[in-house]
Coordinates of C-alpha atoms and ligand atoms in Angstrom, one line a residue:
X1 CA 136.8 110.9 188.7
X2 CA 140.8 110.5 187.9
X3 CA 140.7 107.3 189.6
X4 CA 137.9 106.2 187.9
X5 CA 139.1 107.3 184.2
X6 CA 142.7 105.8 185.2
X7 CA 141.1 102.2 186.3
X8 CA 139.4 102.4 183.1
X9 CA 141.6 102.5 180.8
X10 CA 145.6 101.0 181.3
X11 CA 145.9 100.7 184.8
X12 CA 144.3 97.4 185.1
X13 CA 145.4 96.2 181.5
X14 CA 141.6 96.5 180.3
X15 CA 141.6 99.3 177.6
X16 CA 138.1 100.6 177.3
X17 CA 137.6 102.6 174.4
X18 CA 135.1 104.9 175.8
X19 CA 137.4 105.8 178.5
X20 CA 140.0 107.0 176.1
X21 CA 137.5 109.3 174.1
X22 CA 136.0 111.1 177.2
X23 CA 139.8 111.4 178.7
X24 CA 141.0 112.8 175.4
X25 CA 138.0 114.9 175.4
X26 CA 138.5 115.9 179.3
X27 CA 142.6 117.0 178.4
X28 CA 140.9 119.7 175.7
X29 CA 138.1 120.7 177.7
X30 CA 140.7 121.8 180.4
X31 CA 143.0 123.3 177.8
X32 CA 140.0 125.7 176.3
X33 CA 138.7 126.1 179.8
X34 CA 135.1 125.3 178.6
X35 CA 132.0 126.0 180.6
X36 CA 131.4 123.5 182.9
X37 CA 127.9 122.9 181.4
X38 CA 128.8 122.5 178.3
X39 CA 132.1 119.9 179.1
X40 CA 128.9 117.7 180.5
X41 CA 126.4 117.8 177.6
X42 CA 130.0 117.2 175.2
X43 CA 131.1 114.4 177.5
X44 CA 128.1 111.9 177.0
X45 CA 126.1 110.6 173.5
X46 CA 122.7 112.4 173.1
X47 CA 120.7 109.2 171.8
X48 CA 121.8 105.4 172.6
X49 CA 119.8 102.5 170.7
X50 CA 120.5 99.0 171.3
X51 CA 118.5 96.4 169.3
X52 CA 118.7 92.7 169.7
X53 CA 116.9 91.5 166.2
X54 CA 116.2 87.7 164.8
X55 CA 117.8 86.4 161.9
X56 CA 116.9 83.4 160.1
X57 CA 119.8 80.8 159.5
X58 CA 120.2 79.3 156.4
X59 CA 119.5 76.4 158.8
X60 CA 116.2 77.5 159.1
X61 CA 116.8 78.4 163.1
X62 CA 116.0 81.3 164.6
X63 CA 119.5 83.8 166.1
X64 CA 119.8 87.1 167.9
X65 CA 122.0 89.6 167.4
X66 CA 122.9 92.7 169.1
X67 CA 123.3 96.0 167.1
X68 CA 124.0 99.6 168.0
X69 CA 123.3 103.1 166.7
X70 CA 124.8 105.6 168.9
X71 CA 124.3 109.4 168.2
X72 CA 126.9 111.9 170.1
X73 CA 126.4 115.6 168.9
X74 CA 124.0 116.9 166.7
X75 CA 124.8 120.5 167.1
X76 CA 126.3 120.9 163.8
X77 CA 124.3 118.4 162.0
X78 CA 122.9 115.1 160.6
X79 CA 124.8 112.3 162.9
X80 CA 127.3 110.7 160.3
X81 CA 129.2 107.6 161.3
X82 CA 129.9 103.9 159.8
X83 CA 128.4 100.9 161.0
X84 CA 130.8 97.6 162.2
X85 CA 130.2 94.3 162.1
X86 CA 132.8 92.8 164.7
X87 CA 132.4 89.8 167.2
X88 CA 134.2 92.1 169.7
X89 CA 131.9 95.2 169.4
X90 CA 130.4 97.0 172.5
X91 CA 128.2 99.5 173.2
X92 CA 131.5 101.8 175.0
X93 CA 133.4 100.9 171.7
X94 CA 130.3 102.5 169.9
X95 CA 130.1 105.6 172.1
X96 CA 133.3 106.2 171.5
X97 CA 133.3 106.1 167.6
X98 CA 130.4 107.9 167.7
X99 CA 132.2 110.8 169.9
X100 CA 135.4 110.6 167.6
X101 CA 132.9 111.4 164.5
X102 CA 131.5 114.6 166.4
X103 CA 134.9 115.6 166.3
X104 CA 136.8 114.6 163.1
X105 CA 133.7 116.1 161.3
X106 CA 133.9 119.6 163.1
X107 CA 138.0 119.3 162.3
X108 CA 137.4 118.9 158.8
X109 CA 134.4 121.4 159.0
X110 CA 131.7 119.4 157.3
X111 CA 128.4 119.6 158.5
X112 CA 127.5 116.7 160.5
X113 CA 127.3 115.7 163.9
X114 CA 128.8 112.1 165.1
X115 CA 127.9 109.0 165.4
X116 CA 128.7 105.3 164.8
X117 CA 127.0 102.0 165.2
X118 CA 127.7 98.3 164.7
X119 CA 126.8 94.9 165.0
X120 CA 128.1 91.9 167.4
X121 CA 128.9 89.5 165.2
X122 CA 132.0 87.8 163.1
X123 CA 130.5 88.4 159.5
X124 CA 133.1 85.7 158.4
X125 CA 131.4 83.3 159.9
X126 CA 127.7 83.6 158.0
X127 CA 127.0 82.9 154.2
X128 CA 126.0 85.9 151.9
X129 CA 122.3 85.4 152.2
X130 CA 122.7 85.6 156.3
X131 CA 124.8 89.0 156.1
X132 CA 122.0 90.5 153.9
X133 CA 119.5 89.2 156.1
X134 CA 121.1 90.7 159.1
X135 CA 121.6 93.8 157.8
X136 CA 117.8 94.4 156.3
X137 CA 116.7 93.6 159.9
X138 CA 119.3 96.0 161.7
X139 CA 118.6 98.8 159.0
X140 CA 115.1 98.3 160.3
X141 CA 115.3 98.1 163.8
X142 CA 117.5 101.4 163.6
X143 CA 115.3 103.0 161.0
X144 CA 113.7 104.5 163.5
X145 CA 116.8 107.0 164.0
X146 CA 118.1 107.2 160.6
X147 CA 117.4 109.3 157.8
X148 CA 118.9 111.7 154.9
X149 CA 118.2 114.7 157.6
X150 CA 118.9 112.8 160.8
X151 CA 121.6 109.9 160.5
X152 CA 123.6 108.9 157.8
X153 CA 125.6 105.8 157.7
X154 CA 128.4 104.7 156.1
X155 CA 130.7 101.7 155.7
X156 CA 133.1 100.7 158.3
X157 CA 135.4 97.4 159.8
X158 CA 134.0 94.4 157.6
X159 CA 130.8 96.2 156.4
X160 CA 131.4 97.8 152.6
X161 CA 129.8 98.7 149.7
X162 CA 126.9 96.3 149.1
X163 CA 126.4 96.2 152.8
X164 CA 125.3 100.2 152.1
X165 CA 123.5 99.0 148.9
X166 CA 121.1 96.6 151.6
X167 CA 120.6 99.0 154.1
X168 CA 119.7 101.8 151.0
X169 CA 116.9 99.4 149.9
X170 CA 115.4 98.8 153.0
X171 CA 115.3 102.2 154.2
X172 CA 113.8 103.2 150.7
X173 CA 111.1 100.0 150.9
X174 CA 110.1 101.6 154.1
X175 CA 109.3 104.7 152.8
X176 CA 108.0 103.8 149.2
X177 CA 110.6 105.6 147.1
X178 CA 114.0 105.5 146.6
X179 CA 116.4 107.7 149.2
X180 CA 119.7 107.4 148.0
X181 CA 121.2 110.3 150.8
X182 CA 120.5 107.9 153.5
X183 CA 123.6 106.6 153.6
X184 CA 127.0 106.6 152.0
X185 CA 129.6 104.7 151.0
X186 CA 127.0 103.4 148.2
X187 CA 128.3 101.4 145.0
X188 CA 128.6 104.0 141.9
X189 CA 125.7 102.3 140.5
X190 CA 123.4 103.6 143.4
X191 CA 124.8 106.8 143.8
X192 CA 127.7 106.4 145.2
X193 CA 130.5 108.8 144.9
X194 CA 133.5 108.5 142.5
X195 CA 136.4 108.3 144.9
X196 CA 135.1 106.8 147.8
X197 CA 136.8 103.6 148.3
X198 CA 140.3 105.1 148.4
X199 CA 138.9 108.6 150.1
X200 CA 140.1 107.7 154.1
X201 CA 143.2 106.0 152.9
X202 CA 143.7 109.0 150.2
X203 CA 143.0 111.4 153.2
X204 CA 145.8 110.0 155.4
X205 CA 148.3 110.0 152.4
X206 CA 147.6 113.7 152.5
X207 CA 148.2 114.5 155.6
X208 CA 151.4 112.2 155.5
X209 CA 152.8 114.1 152.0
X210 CA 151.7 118.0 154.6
X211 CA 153.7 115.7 157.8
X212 CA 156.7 114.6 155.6
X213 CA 156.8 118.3 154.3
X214 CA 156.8 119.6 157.7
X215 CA 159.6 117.2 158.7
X216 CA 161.8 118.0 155.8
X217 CA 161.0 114.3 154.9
X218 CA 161.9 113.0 151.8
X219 CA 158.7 110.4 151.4
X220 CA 160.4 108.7 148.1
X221 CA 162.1 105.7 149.3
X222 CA 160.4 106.2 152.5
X223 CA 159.9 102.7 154.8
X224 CA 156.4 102.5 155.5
X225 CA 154.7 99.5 157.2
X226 CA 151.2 98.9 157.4
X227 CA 148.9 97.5 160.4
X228 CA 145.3 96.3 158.7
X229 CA 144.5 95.3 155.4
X230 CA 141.3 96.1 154.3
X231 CA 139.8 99.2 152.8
X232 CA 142.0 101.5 154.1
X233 CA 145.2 100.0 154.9
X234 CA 145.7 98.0 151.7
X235 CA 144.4 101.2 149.6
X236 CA 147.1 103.1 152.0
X237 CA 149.8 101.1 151.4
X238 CA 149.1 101.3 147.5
X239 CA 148.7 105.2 147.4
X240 CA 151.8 105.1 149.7
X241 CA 154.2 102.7 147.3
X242 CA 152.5 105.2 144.2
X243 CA 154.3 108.0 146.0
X244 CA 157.3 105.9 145.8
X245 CA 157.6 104.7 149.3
X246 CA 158.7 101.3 150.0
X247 CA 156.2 99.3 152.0
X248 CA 158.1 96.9 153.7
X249 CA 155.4 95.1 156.4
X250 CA 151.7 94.7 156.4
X251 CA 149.2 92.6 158.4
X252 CA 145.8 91.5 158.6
X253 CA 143.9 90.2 161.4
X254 CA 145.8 86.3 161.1
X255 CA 149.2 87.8 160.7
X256 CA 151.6 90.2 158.9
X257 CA 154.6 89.3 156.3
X258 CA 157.5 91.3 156.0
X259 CA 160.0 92.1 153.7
X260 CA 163.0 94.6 154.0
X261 CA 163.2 95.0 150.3
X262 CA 160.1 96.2 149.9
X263 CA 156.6 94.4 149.2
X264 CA 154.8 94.5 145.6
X265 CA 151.8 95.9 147.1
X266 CA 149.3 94.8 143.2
X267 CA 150.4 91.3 144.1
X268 CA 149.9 91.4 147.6
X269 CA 145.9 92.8 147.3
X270 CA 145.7 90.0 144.6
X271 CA 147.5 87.0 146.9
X272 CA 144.6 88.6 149.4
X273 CA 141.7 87.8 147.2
X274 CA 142.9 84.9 146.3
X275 CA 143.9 83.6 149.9
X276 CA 141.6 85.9 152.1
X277 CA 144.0 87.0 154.0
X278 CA 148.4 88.8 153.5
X279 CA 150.0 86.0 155.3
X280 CA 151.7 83.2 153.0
X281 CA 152.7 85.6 150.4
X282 CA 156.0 84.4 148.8
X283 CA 159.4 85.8 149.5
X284 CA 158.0 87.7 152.4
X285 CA 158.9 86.8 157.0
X286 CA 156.0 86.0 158.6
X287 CA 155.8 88.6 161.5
X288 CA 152.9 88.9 164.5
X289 CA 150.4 92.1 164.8
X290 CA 152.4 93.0 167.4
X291 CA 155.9 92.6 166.0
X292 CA 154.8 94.8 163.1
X293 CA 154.4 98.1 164.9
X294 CA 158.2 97.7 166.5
X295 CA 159.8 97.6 162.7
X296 CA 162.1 100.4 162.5
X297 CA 160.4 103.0 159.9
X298 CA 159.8 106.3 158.8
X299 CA 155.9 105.8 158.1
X300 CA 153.6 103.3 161.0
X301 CA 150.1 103.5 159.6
X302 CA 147.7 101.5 161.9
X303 CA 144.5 100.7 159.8
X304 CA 143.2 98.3 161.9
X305 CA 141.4 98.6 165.1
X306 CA 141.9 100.6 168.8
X307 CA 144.3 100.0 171.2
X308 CA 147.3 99.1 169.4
X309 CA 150.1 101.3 170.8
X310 CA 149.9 101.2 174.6
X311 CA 151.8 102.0 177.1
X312 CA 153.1 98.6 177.0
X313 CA 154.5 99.5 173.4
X314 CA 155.3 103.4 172.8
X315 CA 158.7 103.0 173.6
X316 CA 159.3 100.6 171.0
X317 CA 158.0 102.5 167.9
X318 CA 160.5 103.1 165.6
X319 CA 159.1 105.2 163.5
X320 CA 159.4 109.1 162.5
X321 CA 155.4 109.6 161.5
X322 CA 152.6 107.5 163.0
X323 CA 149.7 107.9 160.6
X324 CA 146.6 107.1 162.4
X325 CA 144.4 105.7 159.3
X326 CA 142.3 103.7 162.2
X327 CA 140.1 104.9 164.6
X328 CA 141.9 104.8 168.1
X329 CA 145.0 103.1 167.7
X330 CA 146.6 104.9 170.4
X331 CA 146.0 105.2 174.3
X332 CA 146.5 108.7 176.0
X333 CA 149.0 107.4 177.8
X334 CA 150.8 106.2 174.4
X335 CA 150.2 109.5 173.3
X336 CA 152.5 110.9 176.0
X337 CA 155.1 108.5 175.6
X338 CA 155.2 109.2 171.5
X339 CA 155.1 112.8 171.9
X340 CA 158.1 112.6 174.1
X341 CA 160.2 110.8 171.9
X342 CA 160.1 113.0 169.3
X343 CA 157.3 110.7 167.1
X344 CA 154.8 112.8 164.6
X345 CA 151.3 111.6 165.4
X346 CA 148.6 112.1 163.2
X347 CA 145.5 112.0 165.0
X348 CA 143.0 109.3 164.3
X349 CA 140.3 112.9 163.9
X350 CA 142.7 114.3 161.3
X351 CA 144.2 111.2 159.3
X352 CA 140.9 109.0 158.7
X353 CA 138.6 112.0 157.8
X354 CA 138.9 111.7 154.3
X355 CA 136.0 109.0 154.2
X356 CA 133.8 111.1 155.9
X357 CA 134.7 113.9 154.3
X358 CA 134.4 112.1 150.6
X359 CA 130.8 110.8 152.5
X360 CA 129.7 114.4 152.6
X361 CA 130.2 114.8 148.9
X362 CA 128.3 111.7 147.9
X363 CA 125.6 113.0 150.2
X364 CA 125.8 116.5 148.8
X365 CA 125.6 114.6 145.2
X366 CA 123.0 112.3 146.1
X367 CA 120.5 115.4 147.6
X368 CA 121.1 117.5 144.5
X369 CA 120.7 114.4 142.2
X370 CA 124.6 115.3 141.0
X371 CA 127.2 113.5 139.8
X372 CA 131.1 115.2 140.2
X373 CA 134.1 113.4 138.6
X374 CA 137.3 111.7 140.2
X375 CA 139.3 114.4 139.7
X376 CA 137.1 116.8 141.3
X377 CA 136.4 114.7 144.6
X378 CA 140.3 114.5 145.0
X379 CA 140.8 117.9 144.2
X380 CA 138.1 119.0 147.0
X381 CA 139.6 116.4 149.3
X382 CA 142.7 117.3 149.1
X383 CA 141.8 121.7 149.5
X384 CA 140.1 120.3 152.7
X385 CA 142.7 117.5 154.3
X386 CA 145.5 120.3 153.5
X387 CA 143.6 122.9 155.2
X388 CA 142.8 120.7 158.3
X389 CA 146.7 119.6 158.5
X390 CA 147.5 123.2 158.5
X391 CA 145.4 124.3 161.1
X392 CA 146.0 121.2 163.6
X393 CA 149.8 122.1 163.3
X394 CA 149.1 125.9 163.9
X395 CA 147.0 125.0 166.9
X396 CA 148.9 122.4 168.1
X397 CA 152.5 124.6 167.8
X398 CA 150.9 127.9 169.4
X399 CA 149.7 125.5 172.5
X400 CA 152.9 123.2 172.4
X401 CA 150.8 120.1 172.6
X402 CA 150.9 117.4 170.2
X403 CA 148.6 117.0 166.8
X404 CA 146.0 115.2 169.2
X405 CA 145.4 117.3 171.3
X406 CA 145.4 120.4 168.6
X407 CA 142.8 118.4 166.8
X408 CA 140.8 118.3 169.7
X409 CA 141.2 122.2 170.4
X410 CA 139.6 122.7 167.0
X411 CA 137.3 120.5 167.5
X412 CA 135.6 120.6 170.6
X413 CA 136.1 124.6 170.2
X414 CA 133.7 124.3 167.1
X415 CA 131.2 122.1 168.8
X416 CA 131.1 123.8 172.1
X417 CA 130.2 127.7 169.7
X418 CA 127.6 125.7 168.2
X419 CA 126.2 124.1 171.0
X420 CA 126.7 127.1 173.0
X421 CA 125.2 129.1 170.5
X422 CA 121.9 127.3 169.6
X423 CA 121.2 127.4 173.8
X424 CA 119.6 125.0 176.2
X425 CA 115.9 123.9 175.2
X426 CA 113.0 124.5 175.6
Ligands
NAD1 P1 138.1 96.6 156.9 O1 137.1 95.6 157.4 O2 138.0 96.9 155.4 O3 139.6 96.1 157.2 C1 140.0 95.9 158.5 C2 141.4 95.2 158.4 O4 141.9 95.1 159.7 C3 141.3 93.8 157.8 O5 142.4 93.6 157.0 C4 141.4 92.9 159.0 O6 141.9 91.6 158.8 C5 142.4 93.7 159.9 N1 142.4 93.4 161.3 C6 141.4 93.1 162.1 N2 141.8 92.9 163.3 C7 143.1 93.0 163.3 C8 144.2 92.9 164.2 N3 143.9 92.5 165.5 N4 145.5 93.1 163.8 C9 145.7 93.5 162.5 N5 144.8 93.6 161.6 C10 143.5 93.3 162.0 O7 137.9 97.9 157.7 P2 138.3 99.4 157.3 O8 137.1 100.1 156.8 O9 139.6 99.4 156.5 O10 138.6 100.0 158.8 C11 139.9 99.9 159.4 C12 140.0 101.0 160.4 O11 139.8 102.3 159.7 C13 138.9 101.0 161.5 O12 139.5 101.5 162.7 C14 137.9 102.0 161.0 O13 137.1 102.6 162.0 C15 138.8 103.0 160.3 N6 138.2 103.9 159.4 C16 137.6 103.4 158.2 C17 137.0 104.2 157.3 C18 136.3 103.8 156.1 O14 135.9 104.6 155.3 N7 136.3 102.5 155.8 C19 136.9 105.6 157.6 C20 137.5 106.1 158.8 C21 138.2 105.2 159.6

């Protein structure tokens, strides 16, 4: 089985997503010495859908896309996990998200189980009328497995609000009335939650303000650079230059710019809209998605997608704190190689959870027909990230592991009493 994990993931240059979650999973199971039963059941999704769904053009010809829902662990709860629209998704990709919900949910302690789906396509590429058209068909093909009780999905890479606002509808013409708790992420309007948007980016600042404190490090004036510029790298790197950080690098999937000084973060979300994507913004180095995560910092957020620091990389970062706002930007073997050098890693589980965690609000709000201000969603975000923080680093200090792999001690701990404890049907 080694060999077989190893081939998978860096030894032959291929990083397979899936294999990373089941070895990080494997390295806690060992760790909490878990019954062998139960590391089995944990190891593999309970429920797998693949749908391959017609589309009309705006062509008028017929297409077929591929789509995903993949549901890990239900133990706990609902499945709760964002939907993708990417050209490069897979159904391992998918299986792994979904696993990396089961646990960031139980880390944060919210209710839900995990799970994650998404859709092969590059969004880009269609007009707005093709993208709703898509989604109404893939929220029906999948309707079969969602539900306010049973799977609740949310927004993810290059799927957003109105995306949410689609899949609501359809779900809700399905059943004849209107079923706001199906998923979240939702605009305002439709009961969304105040404070969603910024919620996984606002998460990770938390968690970097509980890491800086831990480091005895001074986050005003802070370098900070950015990998990924949509919802939560560009909200990121604002919250982080509101702290008074300097951002001095950001990228997007074309290219990144750079600027030593220090990058007017307003201006560059603006030169984004306008320009659809960071690079070309004036007085700023062009500098390549690769480049970016070797600039000497204090503060590496990657916010785009997985495999970013490798093995190939590790022992390049220059940076004191790698905040993980993405969802597997780091390979176990990275991991090592970080922890070794002395590099602060907040864990993809920990850093990101803020969306799901804000998610669980709106859903809370949405079931009990409430509506909770700003200032109360980032007050109950914060209690929560800040508790979450505090625990990982206990856990993670008292093992002499690194934040990872105390994550995934909490974690997995949680889901395996809950599994354990609801026993093997019938
Ligand atoms: P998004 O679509 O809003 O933004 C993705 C950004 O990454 C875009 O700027 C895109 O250009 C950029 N990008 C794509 N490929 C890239 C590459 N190869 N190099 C550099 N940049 C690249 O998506 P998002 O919601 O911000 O998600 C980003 C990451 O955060 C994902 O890993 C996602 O799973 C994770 N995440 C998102 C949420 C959420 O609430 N949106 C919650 C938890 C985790």
């Amino acid at each position: 089985m080694e060999d077989v994990r190893q081939m998978a993931t860096e030894q032959i240059g291929v990083i397979n997503p899936w294999a990373v979650a089941q070895q990080q999973f494997d390295l806690a199971a060992e760790k909490l010495n878990l019954d062998p039963g139960l590391r089995r059941v944990l190891r593999e999704p309970r429920r797998e859908l693949t749908v391959h769904f017609p589309v009309k053009m705006d062509d008028g010809t017929v297409r077929v896309f591929t789509g995903y829902r993949v549901q890990h662990n239900l133990s706990r709860g609902p499945a709760k996990g964002g939907i993708r629209y990417h050209q490069d998704v897979t159904l391992d990709e998918v299986k792994a998200l979904a696993m990396w919900m089961t646990w960031k949910c139980a880390v944060v302690g919210i209710p839900y189980g995990g799970g994650k789906g998404g859709v092969v396509v590059d969004p880009k590429k269609l007009s707005r009328r093709e993208v709703e058209g898509l989604t109404r068909r893939f929220a029906t093909e999948i309707s079969i497995i969602i539900g306010p009780e049973r799977d609740i999905p949310a927004p993810d890479v290059n799927t957003n609000a109105q995306t949410m606002a689609w899949i609501m509808d359809t779900y809700s013409m399905h059943v004849g009335y209107t079923v706001p708790a199906v998923v979240t992420g939702k605009p305002i309007s439709l009961g969304g939650s105040e404070g969603r948007n910024e919620a996984t980016a606002r998460g990770a600042v938390y968690c970097v303000a509980e890491a800086a404190k831990h480091l005895a490090l001074d986050l005003h004036g802070a370098k900070v650079v950015v990998q990924g510029f949509g919802n939560a790298g560009s909200i990121a790197a604002q919250l982080m230059a509101q702290e008074g950080s300097t951002v001095i690098a950001v990228s997007d999937s074309q290219g990144g710019i750079h600027n030593a000084r220090g990058l007017d973060i307003d201006r560059v979300i603006a030169w984004k809209q306008e320009h659809g994507t960071v690079v070309g913004f004036p007085g700023a180095e062009a500098v390549s998605n690769q480049a970016i995560l070797e600039i000497p910092c204090d503060v590496l957020i990657p916010a785009a997608l997985e495999n970013q620091i490798t093995a190939r990389n590790a022992d390049r970062i220059q940076a004191k704190i790698v905040a993980e706002a993405a969802n597997g930007p780091t390979t176990p073997e990275a991991d090592a190689t970080l922890f070794e050098r002395g590099i602060f890693l907040i864990p993809d589980i920990l850093c990101n959870a803020g969306g799901v965690t804000v998610s669980y609000f709106e859903w809370v709000q949405d079931l009990n027909r409430d509506h909770w201000s700003e200032a109360m969603v980032n007050a109950k975000l914060k209690e929560i990230m800040t508790k979450a923080f505090g625990e990982t680093l206990a856990l993670s200090q008292r093992h002499e592991v690194n934040m990872r792999t105390g994550a995934y001690l909490l974690a997995v701990d949680r889901v395996a009493q809950a599994t354990a404890l609801r026993g093997l049907y019938p």
